[in-house]
JSON list of C-alpha atoms in Angstrom, two decimals:
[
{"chain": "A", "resi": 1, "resn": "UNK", "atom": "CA", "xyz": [-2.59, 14.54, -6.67]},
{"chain": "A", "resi": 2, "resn": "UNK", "atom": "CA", "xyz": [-2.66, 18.03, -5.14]},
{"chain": "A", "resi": 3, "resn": "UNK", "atom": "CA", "xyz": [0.46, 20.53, -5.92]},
{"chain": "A", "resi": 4, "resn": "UNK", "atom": "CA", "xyz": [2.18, 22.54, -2.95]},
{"chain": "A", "resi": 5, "resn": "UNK", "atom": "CA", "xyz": [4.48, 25.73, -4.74]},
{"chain": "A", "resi": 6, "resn": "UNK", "atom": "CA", "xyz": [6.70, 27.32, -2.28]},
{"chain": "A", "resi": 7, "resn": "UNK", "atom": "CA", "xyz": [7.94, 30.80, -3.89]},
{"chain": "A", "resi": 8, "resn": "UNK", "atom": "CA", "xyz": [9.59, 34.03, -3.41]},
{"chain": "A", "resi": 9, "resn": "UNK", "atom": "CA", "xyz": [7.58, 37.27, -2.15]},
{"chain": "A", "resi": 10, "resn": "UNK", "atom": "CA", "xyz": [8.30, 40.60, -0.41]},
{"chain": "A", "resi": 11, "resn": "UNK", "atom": "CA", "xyz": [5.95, 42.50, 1.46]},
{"chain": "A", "resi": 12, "resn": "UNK", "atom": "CA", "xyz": [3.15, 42.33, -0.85]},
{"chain": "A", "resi": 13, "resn": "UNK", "atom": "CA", "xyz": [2.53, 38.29, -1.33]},
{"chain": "A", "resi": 14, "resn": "UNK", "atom": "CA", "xyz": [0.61, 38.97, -4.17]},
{"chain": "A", "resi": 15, "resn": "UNK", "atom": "CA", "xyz": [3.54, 39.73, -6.02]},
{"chain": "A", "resi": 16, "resn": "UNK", "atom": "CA", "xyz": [6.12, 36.75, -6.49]},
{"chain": "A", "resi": 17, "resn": "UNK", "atom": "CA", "xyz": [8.82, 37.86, -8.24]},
{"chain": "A", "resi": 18, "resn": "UNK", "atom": "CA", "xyz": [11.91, 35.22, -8.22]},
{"chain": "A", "resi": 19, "resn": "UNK", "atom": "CA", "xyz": [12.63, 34.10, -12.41]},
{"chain": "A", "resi": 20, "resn": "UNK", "atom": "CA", "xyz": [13.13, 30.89, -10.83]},
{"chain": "A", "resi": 21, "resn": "UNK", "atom": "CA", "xyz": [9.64, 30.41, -9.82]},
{"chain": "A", "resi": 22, "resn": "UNK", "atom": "CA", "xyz": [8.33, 31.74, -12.78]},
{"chain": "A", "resi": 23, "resn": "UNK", "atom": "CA", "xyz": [9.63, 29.42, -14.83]},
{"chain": "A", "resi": 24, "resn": "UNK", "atom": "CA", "xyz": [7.84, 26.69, -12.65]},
{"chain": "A", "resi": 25, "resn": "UNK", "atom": "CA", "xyz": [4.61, 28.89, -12.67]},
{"chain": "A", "resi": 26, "resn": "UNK", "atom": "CA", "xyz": [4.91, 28.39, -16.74]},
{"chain": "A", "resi": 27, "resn": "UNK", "atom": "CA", "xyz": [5.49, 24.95, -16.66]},
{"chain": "A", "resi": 28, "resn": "UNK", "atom": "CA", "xyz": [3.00, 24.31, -14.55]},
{"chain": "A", "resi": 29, "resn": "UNK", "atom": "CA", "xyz": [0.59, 26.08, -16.36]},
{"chain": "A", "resi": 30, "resn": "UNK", "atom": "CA", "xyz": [2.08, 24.57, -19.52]},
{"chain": "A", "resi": 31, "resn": "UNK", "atom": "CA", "xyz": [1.01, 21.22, -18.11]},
{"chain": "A", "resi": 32, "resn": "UNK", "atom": "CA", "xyz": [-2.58, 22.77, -16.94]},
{"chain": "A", "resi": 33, "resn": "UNK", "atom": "CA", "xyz": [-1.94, 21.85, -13.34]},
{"chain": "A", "resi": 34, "resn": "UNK", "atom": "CA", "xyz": [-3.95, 23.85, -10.40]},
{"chain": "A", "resi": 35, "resn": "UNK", "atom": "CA", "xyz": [-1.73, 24.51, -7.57]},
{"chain": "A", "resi": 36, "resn": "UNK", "atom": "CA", "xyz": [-1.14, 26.27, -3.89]},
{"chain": "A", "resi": 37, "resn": "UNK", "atom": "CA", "xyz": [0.94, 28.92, -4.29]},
{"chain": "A", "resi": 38, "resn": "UNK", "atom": "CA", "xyz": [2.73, 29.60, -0.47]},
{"chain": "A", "resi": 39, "resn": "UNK", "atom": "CA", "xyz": [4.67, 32.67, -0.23]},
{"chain": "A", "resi": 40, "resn": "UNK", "atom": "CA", "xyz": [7.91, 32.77, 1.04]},
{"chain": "A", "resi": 41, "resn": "UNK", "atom": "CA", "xyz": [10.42, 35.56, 2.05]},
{"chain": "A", "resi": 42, "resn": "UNK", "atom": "CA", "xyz": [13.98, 35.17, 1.95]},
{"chain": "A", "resi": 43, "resn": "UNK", "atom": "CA", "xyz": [14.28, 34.43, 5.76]},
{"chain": "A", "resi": 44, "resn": "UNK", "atom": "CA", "xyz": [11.73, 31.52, 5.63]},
{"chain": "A", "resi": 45, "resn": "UNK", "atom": "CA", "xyz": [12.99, 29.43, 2.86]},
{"chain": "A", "resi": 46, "resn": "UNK", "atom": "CA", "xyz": [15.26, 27.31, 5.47]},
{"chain": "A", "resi": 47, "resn": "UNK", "atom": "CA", "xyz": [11.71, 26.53, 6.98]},
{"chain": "A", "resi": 48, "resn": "UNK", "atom": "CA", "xyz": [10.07, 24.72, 3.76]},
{"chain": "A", "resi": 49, "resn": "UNK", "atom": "CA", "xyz": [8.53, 21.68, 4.46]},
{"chain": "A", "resi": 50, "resn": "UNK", "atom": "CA", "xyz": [9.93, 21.63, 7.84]},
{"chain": "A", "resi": 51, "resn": "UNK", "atom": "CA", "xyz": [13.23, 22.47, 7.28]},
{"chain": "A", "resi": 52, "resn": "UNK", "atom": "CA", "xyz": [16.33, 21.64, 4.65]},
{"chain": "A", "resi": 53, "resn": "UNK", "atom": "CA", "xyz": [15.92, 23.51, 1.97]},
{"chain": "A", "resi": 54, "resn": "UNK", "atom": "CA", "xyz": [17.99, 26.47, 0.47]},
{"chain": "A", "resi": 55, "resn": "UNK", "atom": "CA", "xyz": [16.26, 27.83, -2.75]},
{"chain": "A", "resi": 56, "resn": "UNK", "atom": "CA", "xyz": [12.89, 28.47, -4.51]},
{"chain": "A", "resi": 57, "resn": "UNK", "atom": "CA", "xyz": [10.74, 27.09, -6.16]},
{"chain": "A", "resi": 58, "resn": "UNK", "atom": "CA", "xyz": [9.84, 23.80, -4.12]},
{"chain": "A", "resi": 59, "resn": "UNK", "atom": "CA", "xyz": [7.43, 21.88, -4.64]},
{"chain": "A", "resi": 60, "resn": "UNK", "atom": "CA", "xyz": [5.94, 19.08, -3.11]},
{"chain": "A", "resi": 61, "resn": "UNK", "atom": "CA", "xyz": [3.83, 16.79, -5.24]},
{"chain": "A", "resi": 62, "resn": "UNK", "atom": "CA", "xyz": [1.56, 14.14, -3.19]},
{"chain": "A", "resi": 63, "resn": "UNK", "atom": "CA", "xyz": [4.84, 12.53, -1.33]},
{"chain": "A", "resi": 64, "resn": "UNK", "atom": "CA", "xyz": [7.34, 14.51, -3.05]},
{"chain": "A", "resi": 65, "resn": "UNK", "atom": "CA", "xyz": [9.17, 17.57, -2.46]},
{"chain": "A", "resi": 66, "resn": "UNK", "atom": "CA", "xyz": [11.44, 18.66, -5.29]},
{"chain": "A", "resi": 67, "resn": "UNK", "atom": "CA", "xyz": [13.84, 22.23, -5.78]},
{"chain": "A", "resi": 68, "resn": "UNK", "atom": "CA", "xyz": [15.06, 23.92, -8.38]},
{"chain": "A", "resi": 69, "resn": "UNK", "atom": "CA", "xyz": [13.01, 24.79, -11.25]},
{"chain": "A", "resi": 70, "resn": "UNK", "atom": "CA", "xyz": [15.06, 22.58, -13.75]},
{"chain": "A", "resi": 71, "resn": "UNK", "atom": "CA", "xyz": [14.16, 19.24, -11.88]},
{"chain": "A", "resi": 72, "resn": "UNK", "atom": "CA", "xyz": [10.72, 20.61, -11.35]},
{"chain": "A", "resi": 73, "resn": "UNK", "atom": "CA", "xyz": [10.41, 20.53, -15.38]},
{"chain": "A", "resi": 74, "resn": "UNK", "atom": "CA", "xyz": [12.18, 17.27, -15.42]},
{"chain": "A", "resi": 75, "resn": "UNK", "atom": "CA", "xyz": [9.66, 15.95, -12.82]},
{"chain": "A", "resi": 76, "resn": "UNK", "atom": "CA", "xyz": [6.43, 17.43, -14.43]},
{"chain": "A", "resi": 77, "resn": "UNK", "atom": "CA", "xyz": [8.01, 15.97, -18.17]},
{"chain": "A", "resi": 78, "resn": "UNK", "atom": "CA", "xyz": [7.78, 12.12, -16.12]},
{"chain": "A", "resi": 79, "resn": "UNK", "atom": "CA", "xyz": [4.69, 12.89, -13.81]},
{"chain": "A", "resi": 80, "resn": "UNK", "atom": "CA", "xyz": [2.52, 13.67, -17.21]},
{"chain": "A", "resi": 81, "resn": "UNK", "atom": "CA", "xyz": [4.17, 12.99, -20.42]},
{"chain": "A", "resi": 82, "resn": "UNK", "atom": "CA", "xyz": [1.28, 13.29, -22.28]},
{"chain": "A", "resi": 83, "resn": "UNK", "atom": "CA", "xyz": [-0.64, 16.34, -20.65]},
{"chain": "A", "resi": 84, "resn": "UNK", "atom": "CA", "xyz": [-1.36, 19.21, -22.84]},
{"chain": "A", "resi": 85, "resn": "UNK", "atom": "CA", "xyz": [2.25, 19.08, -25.07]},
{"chain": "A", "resi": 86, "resn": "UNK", "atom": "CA", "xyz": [5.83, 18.96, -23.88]},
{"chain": "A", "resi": 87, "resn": "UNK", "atom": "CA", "xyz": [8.00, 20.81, -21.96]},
{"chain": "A", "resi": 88, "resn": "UNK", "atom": "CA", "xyz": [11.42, 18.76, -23.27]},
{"chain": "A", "resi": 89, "resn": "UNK", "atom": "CA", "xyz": [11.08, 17.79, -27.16]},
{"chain": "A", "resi": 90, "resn": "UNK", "atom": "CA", "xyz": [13.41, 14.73, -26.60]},
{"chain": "A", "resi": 91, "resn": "UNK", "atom": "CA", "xyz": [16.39, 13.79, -24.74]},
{"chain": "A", "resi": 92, "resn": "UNK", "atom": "CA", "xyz": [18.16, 16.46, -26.71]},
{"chain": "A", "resi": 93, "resn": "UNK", "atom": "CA", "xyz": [16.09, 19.18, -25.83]},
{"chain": "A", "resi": 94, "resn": "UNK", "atom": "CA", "xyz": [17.27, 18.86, -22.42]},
{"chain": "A", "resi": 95, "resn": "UNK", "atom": "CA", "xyz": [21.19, 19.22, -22.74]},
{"chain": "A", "resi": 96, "resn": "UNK", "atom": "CA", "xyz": [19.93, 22.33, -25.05]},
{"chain": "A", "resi": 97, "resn": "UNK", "atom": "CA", "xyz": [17.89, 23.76, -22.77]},
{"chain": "A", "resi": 98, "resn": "UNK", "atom": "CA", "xyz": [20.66, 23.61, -19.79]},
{"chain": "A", "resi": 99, "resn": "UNK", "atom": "CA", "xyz": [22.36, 25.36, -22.35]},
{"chain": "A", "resi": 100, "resn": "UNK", "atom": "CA", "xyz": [20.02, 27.97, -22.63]},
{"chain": "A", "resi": 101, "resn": "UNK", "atom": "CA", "xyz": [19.84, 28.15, -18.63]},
{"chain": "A", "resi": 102, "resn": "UNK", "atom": "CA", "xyz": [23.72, 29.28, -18.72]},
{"chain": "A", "resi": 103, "resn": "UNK", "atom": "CA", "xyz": [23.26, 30.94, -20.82]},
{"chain": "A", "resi": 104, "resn": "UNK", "atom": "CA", "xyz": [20.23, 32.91, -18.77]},
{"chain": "A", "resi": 105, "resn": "UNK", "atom": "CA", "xyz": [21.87, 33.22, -15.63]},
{"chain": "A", "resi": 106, "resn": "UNK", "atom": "CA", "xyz": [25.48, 34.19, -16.33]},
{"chain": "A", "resi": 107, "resn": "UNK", "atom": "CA", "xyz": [24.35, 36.65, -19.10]},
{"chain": "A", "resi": 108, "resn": "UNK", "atom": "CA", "xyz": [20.50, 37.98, -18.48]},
{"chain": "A", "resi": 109, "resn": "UNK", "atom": "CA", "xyz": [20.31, 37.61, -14.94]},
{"chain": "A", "resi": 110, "resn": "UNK", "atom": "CA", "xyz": [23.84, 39.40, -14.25]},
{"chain": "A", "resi": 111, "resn": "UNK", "atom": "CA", "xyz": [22.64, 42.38, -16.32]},
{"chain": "A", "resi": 112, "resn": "UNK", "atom": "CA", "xyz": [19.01, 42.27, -14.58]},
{"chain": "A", "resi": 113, "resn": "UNK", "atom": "CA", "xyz": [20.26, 41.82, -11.33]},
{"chain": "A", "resi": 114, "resn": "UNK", "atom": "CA", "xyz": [22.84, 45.04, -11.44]},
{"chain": "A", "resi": 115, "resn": "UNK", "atom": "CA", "xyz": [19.55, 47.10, -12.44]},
{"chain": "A", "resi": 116, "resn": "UNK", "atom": "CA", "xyz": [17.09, 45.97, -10.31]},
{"chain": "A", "resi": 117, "resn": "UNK", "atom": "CA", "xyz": [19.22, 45.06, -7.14]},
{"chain": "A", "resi": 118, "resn": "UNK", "atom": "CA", "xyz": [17.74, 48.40, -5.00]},
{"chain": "A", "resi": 119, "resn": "UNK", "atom": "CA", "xyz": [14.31, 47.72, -6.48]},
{"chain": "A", "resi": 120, "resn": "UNK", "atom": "CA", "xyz": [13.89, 44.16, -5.26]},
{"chain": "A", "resi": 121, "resn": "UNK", "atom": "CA", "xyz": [15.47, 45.46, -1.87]},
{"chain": "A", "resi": 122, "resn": "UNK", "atom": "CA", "xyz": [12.76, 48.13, -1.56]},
{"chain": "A", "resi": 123, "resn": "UNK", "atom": "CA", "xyz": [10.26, 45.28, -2.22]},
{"chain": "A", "resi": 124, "resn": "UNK", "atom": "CA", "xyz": [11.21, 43.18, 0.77]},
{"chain": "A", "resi": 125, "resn": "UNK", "atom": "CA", "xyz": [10.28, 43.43, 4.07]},
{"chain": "A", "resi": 126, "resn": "UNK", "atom": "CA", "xyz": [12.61, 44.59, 7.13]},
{"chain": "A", "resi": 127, "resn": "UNK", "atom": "CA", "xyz": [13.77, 40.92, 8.04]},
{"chain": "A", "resi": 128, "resn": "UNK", "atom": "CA", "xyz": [14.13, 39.98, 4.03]},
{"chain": "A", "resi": 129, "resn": "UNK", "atom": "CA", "xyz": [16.00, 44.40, 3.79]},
{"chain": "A", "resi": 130, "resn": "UNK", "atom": "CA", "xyz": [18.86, 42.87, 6.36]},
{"chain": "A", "resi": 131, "resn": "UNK", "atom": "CA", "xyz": [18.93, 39.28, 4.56]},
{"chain": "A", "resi": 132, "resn": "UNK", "atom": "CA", "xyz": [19.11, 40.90, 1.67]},
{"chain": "A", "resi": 133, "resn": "UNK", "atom": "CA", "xyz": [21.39, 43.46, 1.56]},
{"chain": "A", "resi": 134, "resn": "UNK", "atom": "CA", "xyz": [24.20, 41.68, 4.05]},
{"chain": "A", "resi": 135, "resn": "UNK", "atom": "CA", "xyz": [24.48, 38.67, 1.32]},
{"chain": "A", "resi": 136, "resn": "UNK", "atom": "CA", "xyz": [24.29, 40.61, -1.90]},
{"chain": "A", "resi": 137, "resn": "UNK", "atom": "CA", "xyz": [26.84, 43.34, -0.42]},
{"chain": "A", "resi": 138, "resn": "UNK", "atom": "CA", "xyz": [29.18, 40.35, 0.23]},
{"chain": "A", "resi": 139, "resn": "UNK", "atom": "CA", "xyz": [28.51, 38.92, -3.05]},
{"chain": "A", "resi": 140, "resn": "UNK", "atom": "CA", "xyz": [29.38, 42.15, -5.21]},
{"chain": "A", "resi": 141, "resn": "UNK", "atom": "CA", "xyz": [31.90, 43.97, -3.04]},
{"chain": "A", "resi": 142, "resn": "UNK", "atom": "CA", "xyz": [30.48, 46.99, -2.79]},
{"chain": "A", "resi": 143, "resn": "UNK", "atom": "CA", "xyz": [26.86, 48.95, -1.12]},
{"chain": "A", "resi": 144, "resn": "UNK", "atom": "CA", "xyz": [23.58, 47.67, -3.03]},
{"chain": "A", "resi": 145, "resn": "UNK", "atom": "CA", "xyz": [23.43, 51.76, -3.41]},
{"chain": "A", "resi": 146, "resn": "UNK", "atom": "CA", "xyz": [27.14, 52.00, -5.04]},
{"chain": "A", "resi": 147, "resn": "UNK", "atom": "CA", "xyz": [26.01, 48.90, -7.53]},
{"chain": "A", "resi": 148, "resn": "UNK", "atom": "CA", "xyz": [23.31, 50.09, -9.40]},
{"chain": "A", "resi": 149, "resn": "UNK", "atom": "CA", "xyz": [24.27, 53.80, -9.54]},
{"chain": "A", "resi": 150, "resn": "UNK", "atom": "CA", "xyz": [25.03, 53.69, -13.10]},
{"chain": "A", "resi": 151, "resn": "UNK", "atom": "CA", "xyz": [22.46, 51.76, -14.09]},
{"chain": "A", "resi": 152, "resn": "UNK", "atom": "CA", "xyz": [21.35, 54.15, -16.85]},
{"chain": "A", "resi": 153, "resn": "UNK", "atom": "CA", "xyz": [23.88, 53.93, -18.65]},
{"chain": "A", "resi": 154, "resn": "UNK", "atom": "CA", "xyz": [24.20, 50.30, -19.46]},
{"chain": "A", "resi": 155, "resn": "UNK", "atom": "CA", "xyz": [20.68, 50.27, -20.33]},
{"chain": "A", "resi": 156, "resn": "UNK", "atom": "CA", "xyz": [21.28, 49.49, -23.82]},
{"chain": "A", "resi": 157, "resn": "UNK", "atom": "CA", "xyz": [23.15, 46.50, -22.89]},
{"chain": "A", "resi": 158, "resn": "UNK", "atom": "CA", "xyz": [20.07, 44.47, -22.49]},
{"chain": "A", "resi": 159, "resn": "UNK", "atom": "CA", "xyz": [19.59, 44.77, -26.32]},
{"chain": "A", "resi": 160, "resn": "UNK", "atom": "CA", "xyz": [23.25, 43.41, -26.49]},
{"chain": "A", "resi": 161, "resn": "UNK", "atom": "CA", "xyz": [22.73, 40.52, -24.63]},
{"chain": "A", "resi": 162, "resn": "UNK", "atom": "CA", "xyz": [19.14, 39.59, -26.24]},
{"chain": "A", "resi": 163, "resn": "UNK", "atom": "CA", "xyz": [20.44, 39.13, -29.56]},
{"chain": "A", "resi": 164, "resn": "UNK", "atom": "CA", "xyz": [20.40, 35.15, -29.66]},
{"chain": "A", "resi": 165, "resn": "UNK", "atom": "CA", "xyz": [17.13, 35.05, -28.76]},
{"chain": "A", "resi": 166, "resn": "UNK", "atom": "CA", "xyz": [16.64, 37.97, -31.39]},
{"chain": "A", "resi": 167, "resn": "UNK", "atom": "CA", "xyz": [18.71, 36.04, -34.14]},
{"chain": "A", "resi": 168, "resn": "UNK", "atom": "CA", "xyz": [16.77, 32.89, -33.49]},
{"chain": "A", "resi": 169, "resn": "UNK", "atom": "CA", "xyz": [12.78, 34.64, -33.28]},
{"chain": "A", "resi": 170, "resn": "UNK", "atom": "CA", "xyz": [13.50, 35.71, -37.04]},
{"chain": "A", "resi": 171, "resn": "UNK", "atom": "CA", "xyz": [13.42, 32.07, -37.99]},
{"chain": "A", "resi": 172, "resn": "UNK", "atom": "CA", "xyz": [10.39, 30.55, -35.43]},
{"chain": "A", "resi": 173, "resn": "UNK", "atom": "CA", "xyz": [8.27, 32.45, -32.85]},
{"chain": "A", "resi": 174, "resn": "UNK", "atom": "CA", "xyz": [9.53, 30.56, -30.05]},
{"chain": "A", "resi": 175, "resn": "UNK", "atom": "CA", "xyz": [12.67, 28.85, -28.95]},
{"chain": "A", "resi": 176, "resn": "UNK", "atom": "CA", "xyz": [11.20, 25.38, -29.17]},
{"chain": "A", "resi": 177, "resn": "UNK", "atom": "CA", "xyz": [10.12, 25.68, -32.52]},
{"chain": "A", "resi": 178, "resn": "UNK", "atom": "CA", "xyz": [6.41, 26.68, -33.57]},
{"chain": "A", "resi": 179, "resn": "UNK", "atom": "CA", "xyz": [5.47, 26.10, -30.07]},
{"chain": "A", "resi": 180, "resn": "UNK", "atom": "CA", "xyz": [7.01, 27.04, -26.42]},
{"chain": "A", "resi": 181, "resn": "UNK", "atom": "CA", "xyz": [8.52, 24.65, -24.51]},
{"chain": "A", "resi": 182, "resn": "UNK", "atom": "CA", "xyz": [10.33, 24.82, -20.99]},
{"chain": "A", "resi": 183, "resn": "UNK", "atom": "CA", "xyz": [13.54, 26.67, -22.80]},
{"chain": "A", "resi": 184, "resn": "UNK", "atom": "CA", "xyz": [11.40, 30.09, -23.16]},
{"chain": "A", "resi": 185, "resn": "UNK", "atom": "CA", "xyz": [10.24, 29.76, -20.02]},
{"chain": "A", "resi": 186, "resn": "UNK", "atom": "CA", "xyz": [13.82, 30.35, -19.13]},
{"chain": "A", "resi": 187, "resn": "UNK", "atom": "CA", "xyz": [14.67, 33.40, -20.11]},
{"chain": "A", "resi": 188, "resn": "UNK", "atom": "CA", "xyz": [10.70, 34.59, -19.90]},
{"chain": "A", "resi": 189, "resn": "UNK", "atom": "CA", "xyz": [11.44, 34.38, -16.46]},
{"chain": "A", "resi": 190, "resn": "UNK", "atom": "CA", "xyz": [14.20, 36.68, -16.13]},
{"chain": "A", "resi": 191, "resn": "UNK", "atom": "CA", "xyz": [12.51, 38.89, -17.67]},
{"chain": "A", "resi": 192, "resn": "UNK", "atom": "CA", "xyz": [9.52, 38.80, -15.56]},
{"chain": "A", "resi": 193, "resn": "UNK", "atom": "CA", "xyz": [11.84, 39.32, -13.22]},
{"chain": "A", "resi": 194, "resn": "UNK", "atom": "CA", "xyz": [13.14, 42.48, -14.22]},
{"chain": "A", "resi": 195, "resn": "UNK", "atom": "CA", "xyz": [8.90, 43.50, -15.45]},
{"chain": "A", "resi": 196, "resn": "UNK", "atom": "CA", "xyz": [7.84, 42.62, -11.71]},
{"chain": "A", "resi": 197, "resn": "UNK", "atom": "CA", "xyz": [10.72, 45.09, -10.19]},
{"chain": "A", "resi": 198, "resn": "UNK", "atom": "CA", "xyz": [11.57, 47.28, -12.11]},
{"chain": "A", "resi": 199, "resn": "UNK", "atom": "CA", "xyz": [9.52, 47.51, -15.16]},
{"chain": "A", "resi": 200, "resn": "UNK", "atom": "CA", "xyz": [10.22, 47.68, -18.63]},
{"chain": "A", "resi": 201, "resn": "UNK", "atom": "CA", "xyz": [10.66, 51.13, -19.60]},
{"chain": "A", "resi": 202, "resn": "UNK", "atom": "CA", "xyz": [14.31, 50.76, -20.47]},
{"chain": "A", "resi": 203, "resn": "UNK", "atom": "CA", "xyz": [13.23, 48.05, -22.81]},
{"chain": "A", "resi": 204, "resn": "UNK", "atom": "CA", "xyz": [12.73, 49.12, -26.88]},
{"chain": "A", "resi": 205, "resn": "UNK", "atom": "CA", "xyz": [9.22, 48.11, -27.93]},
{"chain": "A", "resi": 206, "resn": "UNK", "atom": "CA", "xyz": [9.78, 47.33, -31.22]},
{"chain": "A", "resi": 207, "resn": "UNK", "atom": "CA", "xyz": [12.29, 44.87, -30.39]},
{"chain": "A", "resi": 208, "resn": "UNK", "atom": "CA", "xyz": [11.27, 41.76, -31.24]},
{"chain": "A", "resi": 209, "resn": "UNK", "atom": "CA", "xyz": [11.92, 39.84, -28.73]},
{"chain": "A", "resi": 210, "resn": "UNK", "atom": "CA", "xyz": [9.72, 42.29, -26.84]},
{"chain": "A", "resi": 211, "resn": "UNK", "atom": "CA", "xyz": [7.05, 40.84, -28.82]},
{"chain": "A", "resi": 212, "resn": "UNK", "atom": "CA", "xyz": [7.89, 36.86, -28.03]},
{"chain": "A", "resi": 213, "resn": "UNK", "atom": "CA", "xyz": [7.86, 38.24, -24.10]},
{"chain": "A", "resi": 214, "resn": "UNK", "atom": "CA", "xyz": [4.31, 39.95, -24.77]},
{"chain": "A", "resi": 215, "resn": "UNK", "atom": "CA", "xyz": [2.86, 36.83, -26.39]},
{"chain": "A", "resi": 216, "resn": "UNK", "atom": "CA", "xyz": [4.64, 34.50, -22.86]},
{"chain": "A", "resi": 217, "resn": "UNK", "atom": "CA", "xyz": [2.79, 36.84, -20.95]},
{"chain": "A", "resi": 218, "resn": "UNK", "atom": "CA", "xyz": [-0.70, 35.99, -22.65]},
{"chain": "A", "resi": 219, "resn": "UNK", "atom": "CA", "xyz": [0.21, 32.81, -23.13]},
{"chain": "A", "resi": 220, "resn": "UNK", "atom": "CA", "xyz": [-2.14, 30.44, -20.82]},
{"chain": "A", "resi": 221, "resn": "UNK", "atom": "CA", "xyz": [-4.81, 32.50, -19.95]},
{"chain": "A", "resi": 222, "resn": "UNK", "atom": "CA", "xyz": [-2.71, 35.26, -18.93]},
{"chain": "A", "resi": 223, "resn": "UNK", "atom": "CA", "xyz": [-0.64, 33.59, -16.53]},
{"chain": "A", "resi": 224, "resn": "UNK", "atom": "CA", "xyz": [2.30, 36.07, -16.60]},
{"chain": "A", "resi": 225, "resn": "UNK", "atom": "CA", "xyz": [-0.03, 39.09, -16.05]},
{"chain": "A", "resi": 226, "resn": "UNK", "atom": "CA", "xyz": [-1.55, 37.94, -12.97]},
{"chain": "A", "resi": 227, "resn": "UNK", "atom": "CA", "xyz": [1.14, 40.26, -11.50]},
{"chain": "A", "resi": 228, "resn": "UNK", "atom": "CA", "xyz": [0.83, 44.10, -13.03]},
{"chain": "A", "resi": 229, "resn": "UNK", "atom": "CA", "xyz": [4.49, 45.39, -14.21]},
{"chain": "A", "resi": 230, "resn": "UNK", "atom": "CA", "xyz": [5.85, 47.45, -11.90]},
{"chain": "A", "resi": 231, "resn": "UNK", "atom": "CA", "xyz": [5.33, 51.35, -11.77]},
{"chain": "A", "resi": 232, "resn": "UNK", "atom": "CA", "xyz": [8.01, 53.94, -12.44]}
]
């Protein structure tokens, strides 16, 4: 049964960037599924599957079309329980690993998104530039320009906020144990996120949950370097 994914892009579709589509990119691969990737701007998401939807990823799975990255896992955990290891250990697992979503998105993404807010901006095209920058300027109250202008110095936040992942690697090299499951794709995607935009330079190398990110990235043939880091 063939598998449609509908995800984020600027002007170079080779490039998807959102950390919600990334995790479904890992999970997918997780699963070793072969899928379409369509690219999608901003503007064009209302258009998916002939209209309806409001976010990324989608996919649409023979008759199916499921959102949001979370039910996508959910989906791929009932569609093939048995392919190539789990994505949920258990009914458990799940509640957990909405935990570990909130915690992703109110505490990584925030940070990640006050960096690289001009960066993914600069990546879109003109349509996506006025999309873009008219919602997010609502959003934050301010100019995307006025937002990130001290980025610099909270740089060494992202250490700060990393250290439960930090705390946990010194006991098991990955959140689900001795293997990764869908809550490290979680957070892996942020961070791709920020690696696809921005780049990592204002990340410390010898952290090591630098390393756990290093080993996502090779993990599956390579699946989360099929998209260089960005320059600068």
């Amino acid at each position: 049964m063939s598998i449609k994914l509908y995800e984020l892009v600027g002007k170079d579709k080779s490039r998807p960037f959102s950390p919600h589509c990334w995790k479904t990119r890992m999970a997918l691969a997780h699963k070793r599924l072969d899928y379409e990737a369509v690219p999608v701007g901003f503007t064009e998401i209302a258009e998916i599957e002939n209209g309806g939807q409001t976010i990324v990823p989608v996919i649409r799975h023979g008759d199916r079309i499921i959102a949001d990255s979370f039910e996508i896992a959910l989906h791929l955990r009932e569609a093939y329980p048995d392919r190539n290891g789990h994505l949920f250990q258990g009914e458990g697992s799940i509640a957990l690993t909405r935990f570990v979503e909130s915690w992703s998105q109110s505490q990584l993404h925030t940070w990640i998104f006050r960096w690289a807010a001009m960066d993914i901006y600069n990546m879109l095209d003109e349509a996506d530039q006025a999309y873009f920058r008219e919602n997010r300027e609502k959003r934050v109250g301010m100019t995307l320009e006025e937002f990130v202008s001290d980025r610099e110095e909270r740089a060494g936040q992202l250490q700060q906020i990393l250290a439960p992942i930090r705390l946990m690697l010194k006991k098991q090299p990955y959140l689900g144990g001795k293997d990764p499951i869908f809550a490290d794709y979680i957070p892996f995607g942020a961070l791709q996120w920020l690696r696809i935009c921005s780049g990592l330079a204002m990340w410390d190398k010898d952290d090591p949950v630098r390393d756990w990110f290093e080993r996502l990235l090779d993990l599956h043939d390579g699946a989360g370097r099929s998209v260089p880091e960005a320059e600068g």
